[in-house]
Amino acid sequence: MAPTALILVLVVAGAYIRYTKSVKYHHPPGPAAVPLLGNVHQLPMEYQQRKLAEWGRQFGDVVFAKFFRTPVVVLNSKEAAVDLMEKRSAKYSDRPPFILLKELCVDCPANIAAAVATNPPSPSLPSMGWDSVINNLPYGERFRKHRKWLQDAFTSKAALMSYRPIQRRETYTLLWAGAMVLDIAYGYRVTSLDDRLVETAERTTVETVIAGSPGSMLVDFFPILKGIPLWMPGSGFKRQAFHVKTLVRKTLDTPYEMVKRAMMAGTAAPSLTASLVEEALAEGTLTAEHEEDIKGAAGVVYAAGSETTVTTLKTFVLAMVLHPEVYQRARAEIDRVVGPERLPDFEDREHLPYLECVVKEVFRWNAPVPLGVPHRLNSDDVYRGHDLPDGAMVIPNIWWMTQNPEVYSNPEKFDPDRYLRMSTDESERMDPRNVVFGFGRRICPGQVFADASVWLAAANIIAALDLSFAKNALGRDIVPDAAFISGFVSQPKQFKCAFRPRTEQTLSLIAHMNAVNIVTA
């Protein structure tokens, strides 16, 4: 048989096998797919959550699509997400391969050196080095180990209470999220805005997003591409991955080694890293692989925690600038409950119901991670009479869950009062924090800590600072747009505003509380 004819036979046979496999399934409704591309050509380059929501309005809250050959299940409602990702979490807690982030093997060091202007990374390590963080781990024993560590660190009441002095200190100094998580993860105290560890970690996070968010690159759908050499056209994703990898290794390795040196010197401050190392040393389990797990667990505290928490705080500030009436109403409540002699603290939270509505609305108005991180179905399933295939990528459209007008009226409007118009049970059921932190066994383990940090910062900003429009050269207000950047994390577009101490008494109170918490934290 001629080579051309043989190739044709193989192509036809492969197509027939795929067809016979597909016809046995009764998939949920979804957009018509085309050969090879599936539906990926229908996705815009930006704000993909809007297209997925459009599919939801057309086909229902559970949509079936294909991104190239990968089956995809899009969940456009909280009900469907809870039914599958929580009630059937044993099947829905895996992750897609994320080859770009954690599986791509490098070429020989000589080729890397020619393509990358920095020192070549070790060829034994994954391209970006994020394989040891819980966000990217496949469901299994290693995932459960990381989850237990992080749950112990962020869900027990004792642990959360122990972090309160750090939360207070960083709120009063407004160095905030990056400093808090570095202190908790490594016992490292940030003392300036240009801190080297903060700068490195922030750069690593930004460069990772630029290089490609989870599942967004062709190599994630066509693993064969990971073998192309660096000199070939289209290999730019590998060069960028190698660049990011050097940053990731620095972000994970530098603070870990710093903690180990401090432990040897007997000067280590309490931290997640120090406690895990001490535990492993006592049990005789501090192998290289175990150290990599500790680095990943501590690193994800910074990489995931600070980025989304800072995004939420920026959203809060933008909302308050655009809605001064909300700001003043929340301030009046704080003044009534707290008074002028001190600043708001955690114990005041239950007595500030309007502020609680403001925080809820901040999370709803701009969900920090619009599409979450995709899950992967690890076996065939049936839902509402439809077949969901093994290996499907499962995407929760969190943005639409918080923007669906059938769930939240006038969703584009920042309206804390919407929760006051609800009954207590309805307000709890409609709380956007029930979806923005993820679902099931993949829910963010730092949810309670992050929510408390946002609340404390919001309460103290309102109580202590006047927030208003910035002015241009002519003295006119610079009114920012209520607009958000497209991407894995939905940050507000850059905007200007003006902060001023509310009174001289407030300024003195902040200085006093900062000094007290620096001593006690």
PDB file of N, CA, C and O in Angstrom, residues 329-400:
ATOM      1  N   ARG A 329     -22.314  55.948  54.314  1.00  0.00           N
ATOM      2  CA  ARG A 329     -23.268  55.161  55.103  1.00  0.00           C
ATOM      3  C   ARG A 329     -22.535  54.116  55.939  1.00  0.00           C
ATOM      4  O   ARG A 329     -22.870  53.906  57.113  1.00  0.00           O
ATOM      5  N   ALA A 330     -21.539  53.463  55.363  1.00  0.00           N
ATOM      6  CA  ALA A 330     -20.742  52.498  56.115  1.00  0.00           C
ATOM      7  C   ALA A 330     -19.958  53.191  57.223  1.00  0.00           C
ATOM      8  O   ALA A 330     -19.815  52.661  58.336  1.00  0.00           O
ATOM      9  N   ARG A 331     -19.466  54.398  56.948  1.00  0.00           N
ATOM     10  CA  ARG A 331     -18.724  55.155  57.964  1.00  0.00           C
ATOM     11  C   ARG A 331     -19.643  55.519  59.122  1.00  0.00           C
ATOM     12  O   ARG A 331     -19.248  55.424  60.300  1.00  0.00           O
ATOM     13  N   ALA A 332     -20.869  55.941  58.818  1.00  0.00           N
ATOM     14  CA  ALA A 332     -21.805  56.308  59.880  1.00  0.00           C
ATOM     15  C   ALA A 332     -22.089  55.111  60.789  1.00  0.00           C
ATOM     16  O   ALA A 332     -22.194  55.251  62.018  1.00  0.00           O
ATOM     17  N   GLU A 333     -22.195  53.930  60.197  1.00  0.00           N
ATOM     18  CA  GLU A 333     -22.421  52.722  60.992  1.00  0.00           C
ATOM     19  C   GLU A 333     -21.214  52.443  61.891  1.00  0.00           C
ATOM     20  O   GLU A 333     -21.377  52.127  63.083  1.00  0.00           O
ATOM     21  N   ILE A 334     -20.016  52.568  61.342  1.00  0.00           N
ATOM     22  CA  ILE A 334     -18.811  52.332  62.134  1.00  0.00           C
ATOM     23  C   ILE A 334     -18.694  53.359  63.260  1.00  0.00           C
ATOM     24  O   ILE A 334     -18.364  53.017  64.408  1.00  0.00           O
ATOM     25  N   ASP A 335     -18.967  54.624  62.952  1.00  0.00           N
ATOM     26  CA  ASP A 335     -18.901  55.664  63.980  1.00  0.00           C
ATOM     27  C   ASP A 335     -19.879  55.367  65.118  1.00  0.00           C
ATOM     28  O   ASP A 335     -19.565  55.577  66.301  1.00  0.00           O
ATOM     29  N   ARG A 336     -21.038  54.876  64.763  1.00  0.00           N
ATOM     30  CA  ARG A 336     -22.065  54.588  65.767  1.00  0.00           C
ATOM     31  C   ARG A 336     -21.666  53.410  66.655  1.00  0.00           C
ATOM     32  O   ARG A 336     -21.892  53.422  67.867  1.00  0.00           O
ATOM     33  N   VAL A 337     -21.068  52.401  66.081  1.00  0.00           N
ATOM     34  CA  VAL A 337     -20.735  51.181  66.817  1.00  0.00           C
ATOM     35  C   VAL A 337     -19.373  51.273  67.498  1.00  0.00           C
ATOM     36  O   VAL A 337     -19.208  50.865  68.653  1.00  0.00           O
ATOM     37  N   VAL A 338     -18.387  51.816  66.810  1.00  0.00           N
ATOM     38  CA  VAL A 338     -17.007  51.805  67.301  1.00  0.00           C
ATOM     39  C   VAL A 338     -16.657  53.074  68.060  1.00  0.00           C
ATOM     40  O   VAL A 338     -15.942  53.031  69.075  1.00  0.00           O
ATOM     41  N   GLY A 339     -17.133  54.217  67.556  1.00  0.00           N
ATOM     42  CA  GLY A 339     -16.801  55.474  68.195  1.00  0.00           C
ATOM     43  C   GLY A 339     -15.453  56.006  67.747  1.00  0.00           C
ATOM     44  O   GLY A 339     -14.719  55.342  67.004  1.00  0.00           O
ATOM     45  N   PRO A 340     -15.072  57.210  68.224  1.00  0.00           N
ATOM     46  CA  PRO A 340     -13.855  57.876  67.739  1.00  0.00           C
ATOM     47  C   PRO A 340     -12.573  57.517  68.484  1.00  0.00           C
ATOM     48  O   PRO A 340     -11.496  57.947  68.088  1.00  0.00           O
ATOM     49  N   GLU A 341     -12.674  56.736  69.557  1.00  0.00           N
ATOM     50  CA  GLU A 341     -11.508  56.514  70.412  1.00  0.00           C
ATOM     51  C   GLU A 341     -10.646  55.318  69.993  1.00  0.00           C
ATOM     52  O   GLU A 341      -9.577  55.096  70.548  1.00  0.00           O
ATOM     53  N   ARG A 342     -11.139  54.540  69.041  1.00  0.00           N
ATOM     54  CA  ARG A 342     -10.370  53.372  68.595  1.00  0.00           C
ATOM     55  C   ARG A 342     -10.733  53.066  67.142  1.00  0.00           C
ATOM     56  O   ARG A 342     -11.639  53.691  66.571  1.00  0.00           O
ATOM     57  N   LEU A 343     -10.035  52.095  66.572  1.00  0.00           N
ATOM     58  CA  LEU A 343     -10.313  51.658  65.208  1.00  0.00           C
ATOM     59  C   LEU A 343     -11.098  50.345  65.224  1.00  0.00           C
ATOM     60  O   LEU A 343     -11.068  49.612  66.210  1.00  0.00           O
ATOM     61  N   PRO A 344     -11.820  50.024  64.152  1.00  0.00           N
ATOM     62  CA  PRO A 344     -12.597  48.779  64.129  1.00  0.00           C
ATOM     63  C   PRO A 344     -11.700  47.559  64.284  1.00  0.00           C
ATOM     64  O   PRO A 344     -10.574  47.512  63.797  1.00  0.00           O
ATOM     65  N   ASP A 345     -12.235  46.548  64.959  1.00  0.00           N
ATOM     66  CA  ASP A 345     -11.501  45.299  65.154  1.00  0.00           C
ATOM     67  C   ASP A 345     -12.442  44.127  64.875  1.00  0.00           C
ATOM     68  O   ASP A 345     -13.637  44.307  64.672  1.00  0.00           O
ATOM     69  N   PHE A 346     -11.896  42.933  64.879  1.00  0.00           N
ATOM     70  CA  PHE A 346     -12.662  41.747  64.494  1.00  0.00           C
ATOM     71  C   PHE A 346     -13.936  41.578  65.321  1.00  0.00           C
ATOM     72  O   PHE A 346     -14.966  41.137  64.809  1.00  0.00           O
ATOM     73  N   GLU A 347     -13.876  41.942  66.602  1.00  0.00           N
ATOM     74  CA  GLU A 347     -15.027  41.757  67.476  1.00  0.00           C
ATOM     75  C   GLU A 347     -16.203  42.639  67.091  1.00  0.00           C
ATOM     76  O   GLU A 347     -17.337  42.399  67.522  1.00  0.00           O
ATOM     77  N   ASP A 348     -15.952  43.664  66.277  1.00  0.00           N
ATOM     78  CA  ASP A 348     -17.026  44.573  65.862  1.00  0.00           C
ATOM     79  C   ASP A 348     -17.825  44.028  64.680  1.00  0.00           C
ATOM     80  O   ASP A 348     -18.899  44.564  64.366  1.00  0.00           O
ATOM     81  N   ARG A 349     -17.331  43.001  64.041  1.00  0.00           N
ATOM     82  CA  ARG A 349     -17.913  42.593  62.751  1.00  0.00           C
ATOM     83  C   ARG A 349     -19.397  42.276  62.840  1.00  0.00           C
ATOM     84  O   ARG A 349     -20.183  42.707  61.996  1.00  0.00           O
ATOM     85  N   GLU A 350     -19.801  41.510  63.825  1.00  0.00           N
ATOM     86  CA  GLU A 350     -21.198  41.096  63.907  1.00  0.00           C
ATOM     87  C   GLU A 350     -22.132  42.275  64.179  1.00  0.00           C
ATOM     88  O   GLU A 350     -23.348  42.149  63.994  1.00  0.00           O
ATOM     89  N   HIS A 351     -21.585  43.399  64.586  1.00  0.00           N
ATOM     90  CA  HIS A 351     -22.405  44.575  64.888  1.00  0.00           C
ATOM     91  C   HIS A 351     -22.427  45.584  63.738  1.00  0.00           C
ATOM     92  O   HIS A 351     -22.962  46.685  63.892  1.00  0.00           O
ATOM     93  N   LEU A 352     -21.833  45.224  62.604  1.00  0.00           N
ATOM     94  CA  LEU A 352     -21.753  46.130  61.458  1.00  0.00           C
ATOM     95  C   LEU A 352     -22.392  45.464  60.236  1.00  0.00           C
ATOM     96  O   LEU A 352     -21.711  45.107  59.269  1.00  0.00           O
ATOM     97  N   PRO A 353     -23.705  45.305  60.232  1.00  0.00           N
ATOM     98  CA  PRO A 353     -24.371  44.563  59.146  1.00  0.00           C
ATOM     99  C   PRO A 353     -24.279  45.239  57.787  1.00  0.00           C
ATOM    100  O   PRO A 353     -24.198  44.546  56.763  1.00  0.00           O
ATOM    101  N   TYR A 354     -24.287  46.564  57.743  1.00  0.00           N
ATOM    102  CA  TYR A 354     -24.207  47.220  56.425  1.00  0.00           C
ATOM    103  C   TYR A 354     -22.821  47.030  55.821  1.00  0.00           C
ATOM    104  O   TYR A 354     -22.695  46.761  54.613  1.00  0.00           O
ATOM    105  N   LEU A 355     -21.782  47.142  56.640  1.00  0.00           N
ATOM    106  CA  LEU A 355     -20.436  46.892  56.135  1.00  0.00           C
ATOM    107  C   LEU A 355     -20.327  45.462  55.611  1.00  0.00           C
ATOM    108  O   LEU A 355     -19.654  45.217  54.595  1.00  0.00           O
ATOM    109  N   GLU A 356     -20.978  44.514  56.273  1.00  0.00           N
ATOM    110  CA  GLU A 356     -20.960  43.130  55.802  1.00  0.00           C
ATOM    111  C   GLU A 356     -21.572  43.044  54.404  1.00  0.00           C
ATOM    112  O   GLU A 356     -21.075  42.309  53.540  1.00  0.00           O
ATOM    113  N   CYS A 357     -22.637  43.801  54.162  1.00  0.00           N
ATOM    114  CA  CYS A 357     -23.254  43.828  52.833  1.00  0.00           C
ATOM    115  C   CYS A 357     -22.311  44.436  51.800  1.00  0.00           C
ATOM    116  O   CYS A 357     -22.261  43.988  50.649  1.00  0.00           O
ATOM    117  N   VAL A 358     -21.552  45.451  52.209  1.00  0.00           N
ATOM    118  CA  VAL A 358     -20.585  46.078  51.306  1.00  0.00           C
ATOM    119  C   VAL A 358     -19.525  45.058  50.885  1.00  0.00           C
ATOM    120  O   VAL A 358     -19.180  44.940  49.704  1.00  0.00           O
ATOM    121  N   VAL A 359     -19.004  44.302  51.839  1.00  0.00           N
ATOM    122  CA  VAL A 359     -17.971  43.309  51.528  1.00  0.00           C
ATOM    123  C   VAL A 359     -18.536  42.228  50.613  1.00  0.00           C
ATOM    124  O   VAL A 359     -17.881  41.806  49.645  1.00  0.00           O
ATOM    125  N   LYS A 360     -19.750  41.761  50.896  1.00  0.00           N
ATOM    126  CA  LYS A 360     -20.389  40.777  50.011  1.00  0.00           C
ATOM    127  C   LYS A 360     -20.460  41.318  48.586  1.00  0.00           C
ATOM    128  O   LYS A 360     -20.149  40.612  47.616  1.00  0.00           O
ATOM    129  N   GLU A 361     -20.886  42.564  48.458  1.00  0.00           N
ATOM    130  CA  GLU A 361     -21.079  43.134  47.127  1.00  0.00           C
ATOM    131  C   GLU A 361     -19.766  43.336  46.392  1.00  0.00           C
ATOM    132  O   GLU A 361     -19.707  43.232  45.163  1.00  0.00           O
ATOM    133  N   VAL A 362     -18.694  43.601  47.127  1.00  0.00           N
ATOM    134  CA  VAL A 362     -17.371  43.708  46.503  1.00  0.00           C
ATOM    135  C   VAL A 362     -16.999  42.387  45.829  1.00  0.00           C
ATOM    136  O   VAL A 362     -16.553  42.361  44.679  1.00  0.00           O
ATOM    137  N   PHE A 363     -17.197  41.283  46.546  1.00  0.00           N
ATOM    138  CA  PHE A 363     -16.885  39.973  45.967  1.00  0.00           C
ATOM    139  C   PHE A 363     -17.788  39.656  44.778  1.00  0.00           C
ATOM    140  O   PHE A 363     -17.358  39.011  43.822  1.00  0.00           O
ATOM    141  N   ARG A 364     -19.051  40.092  44.837  1.00  0.00           N
ATOM    142  CA  ARG A 364     -19.973  39.793  43.735  1.00  0.00           C
ATOM    143  C   ARG A 364     -19.705  40.672  42.520  1.00  0.00           C
ATOM    144  O   ARG A 364     -19.713  40.210  41.375  1.00  0.00           O
ATOM    145  N   TRP A 365     -19.466  41.952  42.750  1.00  0.00           N
ATOM    146  CA  TRP A 365     -19.334  42.929  41.669  1.00  0.00           C
ATOM    147  C   TRP A 365     -18.173  42.578  40.749  1.00  0.00           C
ATOM    148  O   TRP A 365     -18.244  42.766  39.540  1.00  0.00           O
ATOM    149  N   ASN A 366     -17.099  42.073  41.323  1.00  0.00           N
ATOM    150  CA  ASN A 366     -15.952  41.661  40.516  1.00  0.00           C
ATOM    151  C   ASN A 366     -15.356  40.396  41.111  1.00  0.00           C
ATOM    152  O   ASN A 366     -14.471  40.455  41.966  1.00  0.00           O
ATOM    153  N   ALA A 367     -15.849  39.244  40.672  1.00  0.00           N
ATOM    154  CA  ALA A 367     -15.298  37.971  41.148  1.00  0.00           C
ATOM    155  C   ALA A 367     -13.811  37.936  40.813  1.00  0.00           C
ATOM    156  O   ALA A 367     -13.434  38.081  39.645  1.00  0.00           O
ATOM    157  N   PRO A 368     -12.932  37.740  41.800  1.00  0.00           N
ATOM    158  CA  PRO A 368     -11.490  37.866  41.550  1.00  0.00           C
ATOM    159  C   PRO A 368     -10.957  36.914  40.479  1.00  0.00           C
ATOM    160  O   PRO A 368     -10.088  37.288  39.693  1.00  0.00           O
ATOM    161  N   VAL A 369     -11.460  35.678  40.454  1.00  0.00           N
ATOM    162  CA  VAL A 369     -11.015  34.688  39.455  1.00  0.00           C
ATOM    163  C   VAL A 369     -12.254  34.246  38.682  1.00  0.00           C
ATOM    164  O   VAL A 369     -12.962  33.332  39.099  1.00  0.00           O
ATOM    165  N   PRO A 370     -12.554  34.889  37.550  1.00  0.00           N
ATOM    166  CA  PRO A 370     -13.856  34.732  36.893  1.00  0.00           C
ATOM    167  C   PRO A 370     -14.222  33.315  36.495  1.00  0.00           C
ATOM    168  O   PRO A 370     -15.399  32.940  36.541  1.00  0.00           O
ATOM    169  N   LEU A 371     -13.238  32.520  36.089  1.00  0.00           N
ATOM    170  CA  LEU A 371     -13.514  31.143  35.661  1.00  0.00           C
ATOM    171  C   LEU A 371     -12.887  30.117  36.593  1.00  0.00           C
ATOM    172  O   LEU A 371     -12.791  28.938  36.241  1.00  0.00           O
ATOM    173  N   GLY A 372     -12.509  30.540  37.782  1.00  0.00           N
ATOM    174  CA  GLY A 372     -11.880  29.620  38.707  1.00  0.00           C
ATOM    175  C   GLY A 372     -10.666  28.958  38.073  1.00  0.00           C
ATOM    176  O   GLY A 372     -10.034  29.496  37.160  1.00  0.00           O
ATOM    177  N   VAL A 373     -10.324  27.779  38.554  1.00  0.00           N
ATOM    178  CA  VAL A 373      -9.314  26.935  37.926  1.00  0.00           C
ATOM    179  C   VAL A 373     -10.038  25.669  37.489  1.00  0.00           C
ATOM    180  O   VAL A 373     -10.745  25.051  38.282  1.00  0.00           O
ATOM    181  N   PRO A 374      -9.905  25.265  36.225  1.00  0.00           N
ATOM    182  CA  PRO A 374     -10.677  24.119  35.734  1.00  0.00           C
ATOM    183  C   PRO A 374     -10.442  22.844  36.546  1.00  0.00           C
ATOM    184  O   PRO A 374      -9.336  22.577  36.997  1.00  0.00           O
ATOM    185  N   HIS A 375     -11.510  22.090  36.728  1.00  0.00           N
ATOM    186  CA  HIS A 375     -11.422  20.755  37.299  1.00  0.00           C
ATOM    187  C   HIS A 375     -11.381  19.748  36.153  1.00  0.00           C
ATOM    188  O   HIS A 375     -11.554  20.101  34.987  1.00  0.00           O
ATOM    189  N   ARG A 376     -11.196  18.485  36.506  1.00  0.00           N
ATOM    190  CA  ARG A 376     -11.198  17.414  35.502  1.00  0.00           C
ATOM    191  C   ARG A 376     -12.015  16.246  36.021  1.00  0.00           C
ATOM    192  O   ARG A 376     -11.838  15.797  37.156  1.00  0.00           O
ATOM    193  N   LEU A 377     -12.932  15.777  35.208  1.00  0.00           N
ATOM    194  CA  LEU A 377     -13.760  14.624  35.549  1.00  0.00           C
ATOM    195  C   LEU A 377     -12.932  13.347  35.387  1.00  0.00           C
ATOM    196  O   LEU A 377     -12.358  13.116  34.318  1.00  0.00           O
ATOM    197  N   ASN A 378     -12.864  12.527  36.440  1.00  0.00           N
ATOM    198  CA  ASN A 378     -11.980  11.361  36.395  1.00  0.00           C
ATOM    199  C   ASN A 378     -12.689  10.054  36.036  1.00  0.00           C
ATOM    200  O   ASN A 378     -12.083   8.984  36.050  1.00  0.00           O
ATOM    201  N   SER A 379     -13.985  10.114  35.709  1.00  0.00           N
ATOM    202  CA  SER A 379     -14.707   8.932  35.224  1.00  0.00           C
ATOM    203  C   SER A 379     -16.021   9.399  34.611  1.00  0.00           C
ATOM    204  O   SER A 379     -16.486  10.510  34.890  1.00  0.00           O
ATOM    205  N   ASP A 380     -16.613   8.552  33.771  1.00  0.00           N
ATOM    206  CA  ASP A 380     -17.890   8.911  33.159  1.00  0.00           C
ATOM    207  C   ASP A 380     -18.931   9.201  34.242  1.00  0.00           C
ATOM    208  O   ASP A 380     -18.946   8.586  35.308  1.00  0.00           O
ATOM    209  N   ASP A 381     -19.824  10.156  33.926  1.00  0.00           N
ATOM    210  CA  ASP A 381     -20.875  10.509  34.874  1.00  0.00           C
ATOM    211  C   ASP A 381     -22.149  10.848  34.103  1.00  0.00           C
ATOM    212  O   ASP A 381     -22.103  11.110  32.884  1.00  0.00           O
ATOM    213  N   VAL A 382     -23.263  10.849  34.798  1.00  0.00           N
ATOM    214  CA  VAL A 382     -24.547  11.222  34.216  1.00  0.00           C
ATOM    215  C   VAL A 382     -25.170  12.297  35.101  1.00  0.00           C
ATOM    216  O   VAL A 382     -25.231  12.148  36.331  1.00  0.00           O
ATOM    217  N   TYR A 383     -25.626  13.388  34.498  1.00  0.00           N
ATOM    218  CA  TYR A 383     -26.244  14.485  35.245  1.00  0.00           C
ATOM    219  C   TYR A 383     -27.428  15.012  34.453  1.00  0.00           C
ATOM    220  O   TYR A 383     -27.286  15.376  33.290  1.00  0.00           O
ATOM    221  N   ARG A 384     -28.571  15.012  35.094  1.00  0.00           N
ATOM    222  CA  ARG A 384     -29.817  15.468  34.466  1.00  0.00           C
ATOM    223  C   ARG A 384     -30.086  14.730  33.161  1.00  0.00           C
ATOM    224  O   ARG A 384     -30.553  15.315  32.176  1.00  0.00           O
ATOM    225  N   GLY A 385     -29.747  13.456  33.138  1.00  0.00           N
ATOM    226  CA  GLY A 385     -30.000  12.643  31.963  1.00  0.00           C
ATOM    227  C   GLY A 385     -28.987  12.794  30.855  1.00  0.00           C
ATOM    228  O   GLY A 385     -29.144  12.195  29.783  1.00  0.00           O
ATOM    229  N   HIS A 386     -27.921  13.557  31.080  1.00  0.00           N
ATOM    230  CA  HIS A 386     -26.885  13.762  30.070  1.00  0.00           C
ATOM    231  C   HIS A 386     -25.584  13.091  30.502  1.00  0.00           C
ATOM    232  O   HIS A 386     -25.255  13.044  31.691  1.00  0.00           O
ATOM    233  N   ASP A 387     -24.850  12.596  29.508  1.00  0.00           N
ATOM    234  CA  ASP A 387     -23.572  11.933  29.754  1.00  0.00           C
ATOM    235  C   ASP A 387     -22.439  12.949  29.785  1.00  0.00           C
ATOM    236  O   ASP A 387     -22.310  13.781  28.875  1.00  0.00           O
ATOM    237  N   LEU A 388     -21.625  12.856  30.837  1.00  0.00           N
ATOM    238  CA  LEU A 388     -20.420  13.679  30.955  1.00  0.00           C
ATOM    239  C   LEU A 388     -19.228  12.731  30.887  1.00  0.00           C
ATOM    240  O   LEU A 388     -19.100  11.830  31.717  1.00  0.00           O
ATOM    241  N   PRO A 389     -18.337  12.911  29.909  1.00  0.00           N
ATOM    242  CA  PRO A 389     -17.302  11.903  29.661  1.00  0.00           C
ATOM    243  C   PRO A 389     -16.087  12.027  30.573  1.00  0.00           C
ATOM    244  O   PRO A 389     -15.701  13.120  31.003  1.00  0.00           O
ATOM    245  N   ASP A 390     -15.497  10.894  30.846  1.00  0.00           N
ATOM    246  CA  ASP A 390     -14.229  10.821  31.566  1.00  0.00           C
ATOM    247  C   ASP A 390     -13.197  11.721  30.885  1.00  0.00           C
ATOM    248  O   ASP A 390     -13.075  11.728  29.660  1.00  0.00           O
ATOM    249  N   GLY A 391     -12.445  12.476  31.677  1.00  0.00           N
ATOM    250  CA  GLY A 391     -11.401  13.341  31.139  1.00  0.00           C
ATOM    251  C   GLY A 391     -11.865  14.719  30.749  1.00  0.00           C
ATOM    252  O   GLY A 391     -11.049  15.551  30.321  1.00  0.00           O
ATOM    253  N   ALA A 392     -13.173  15.001  30.886  1.00  0.00           N
ATOM    254  CA  ALA A 392     -13.675  16.322  30.496  1.00  0.00           C
ATOM    255  C   ALA A 392     -13.100  17.406  31.406  1.00  0.00           C
ATOM    256  O   ALA A 392     -12.952  17.218  32.610  1.00  0.00           O
ATOM    257  N   MET A 393     -12.767  18.548  30.810  1.00  0.00           N
ATOM    258  CA  MET A 393     -12.391  19.735  31.568  1.00  0.00           C
ATOM    259  C   MET A 393     -13.678  20.407  32.045  1.00  0.00           C
ATOM    260  O   MET A 393     -14.592  20.649  31.268  1.00  0.00           O
ATOM    261  N   VAL A 394     -13.761  20.674  33.336  1.00  0.00           N
ATOM    262  CA  VAL A 394     -14.974  21.234  33.931  1.00  0.00           C
ATOM    263  C   VAL A 394     -14.676  22.659  34.382  1.00  0.00           C
ATOM    264  O   VAL A 394     -13.808  22.884  35.234  1.00  0.00           O
ATOM    265  N   ILE A 395     -15.390  23.623  33.791  1.00  0.00           N
ATOM    266  CA  ILE A 395     -15.112  25.041  34.039  1.00  0.00           C
ATOM    267  C   ILE A 395     -16.301  25.685  34.743  1.00  0.00           C
ATOM    268  O   ILE A 395     -17.396  25.777  34.164  1.00  0.00           O
ATOM    269  N   PRO A 396     -16.140  26.140  35.980  1.00  0.00           N
ATOM    270  CA  PRO A 396     -17.215  26.879  36.646  1.00  0.00           C
ATOM    271  C   PRO A 396     -17.169  28.352  36.226  1.00  0.00           C
ATOM    272  O   PRO A 396     -16.167  29.034  36.463  1.00  0.00           O
ATOM    273  N   ASN A 397     -18.221  28.830  35.604  1.00  0.00           N
ATOM    274  CA  ASN A 397     -18.248  30.230  35.181  1.00  0.00           C
ATOM    275  C   ASN A 397     -18.688  31.080  36.374  1.00  0.00           C
ATOM    276  O   ASN A 397     -19.846  31.497  36.488  1.00  0.00           O
ATOM    277  N   ILE A 398     -17.760  31.324  37.278  1.00  0.00           N
ATOM    278  CA  ILE A 398     -18.050  32.051  38.510  1.00  0.00           C
ATOM    279  C   ILE A 398     -18.528  33.466  38.193  1.00  0.00           C
ATOM    280  O   ILE A 398     -19.406  34.014  38.873  1.00  0.00           O
ATOM    281  N   TRP A 399     -17.962  34.057  37.161  1.00  0.00           N
ATOM    282  CA  TRP A 399     -18.374  35.416  36.785  1.00  0.00           C
ATOM    283  C   TRP A 399     -19.880  35.463  36.516  1.00  0.00           C
ATOM    284  O   TRP A 399     -20.577  36.349  37.018  1.00  0.00           O
ATOM    285  N   TRP A 400     -20.389  34.504  35.753  1.00  0.00           N
ATOM    286  CA  TRP A 400     -21.812  34.526  35.431  1.00  0.00           C
ATOM    287  C   TRP A 400     -22.663  34.171  36.636  1.00  0.00           C
ATOM    288  O   TRP A 400     -23.788  34.675  36.788  1.00  0.00           O
TER     289      TRP A 400
END
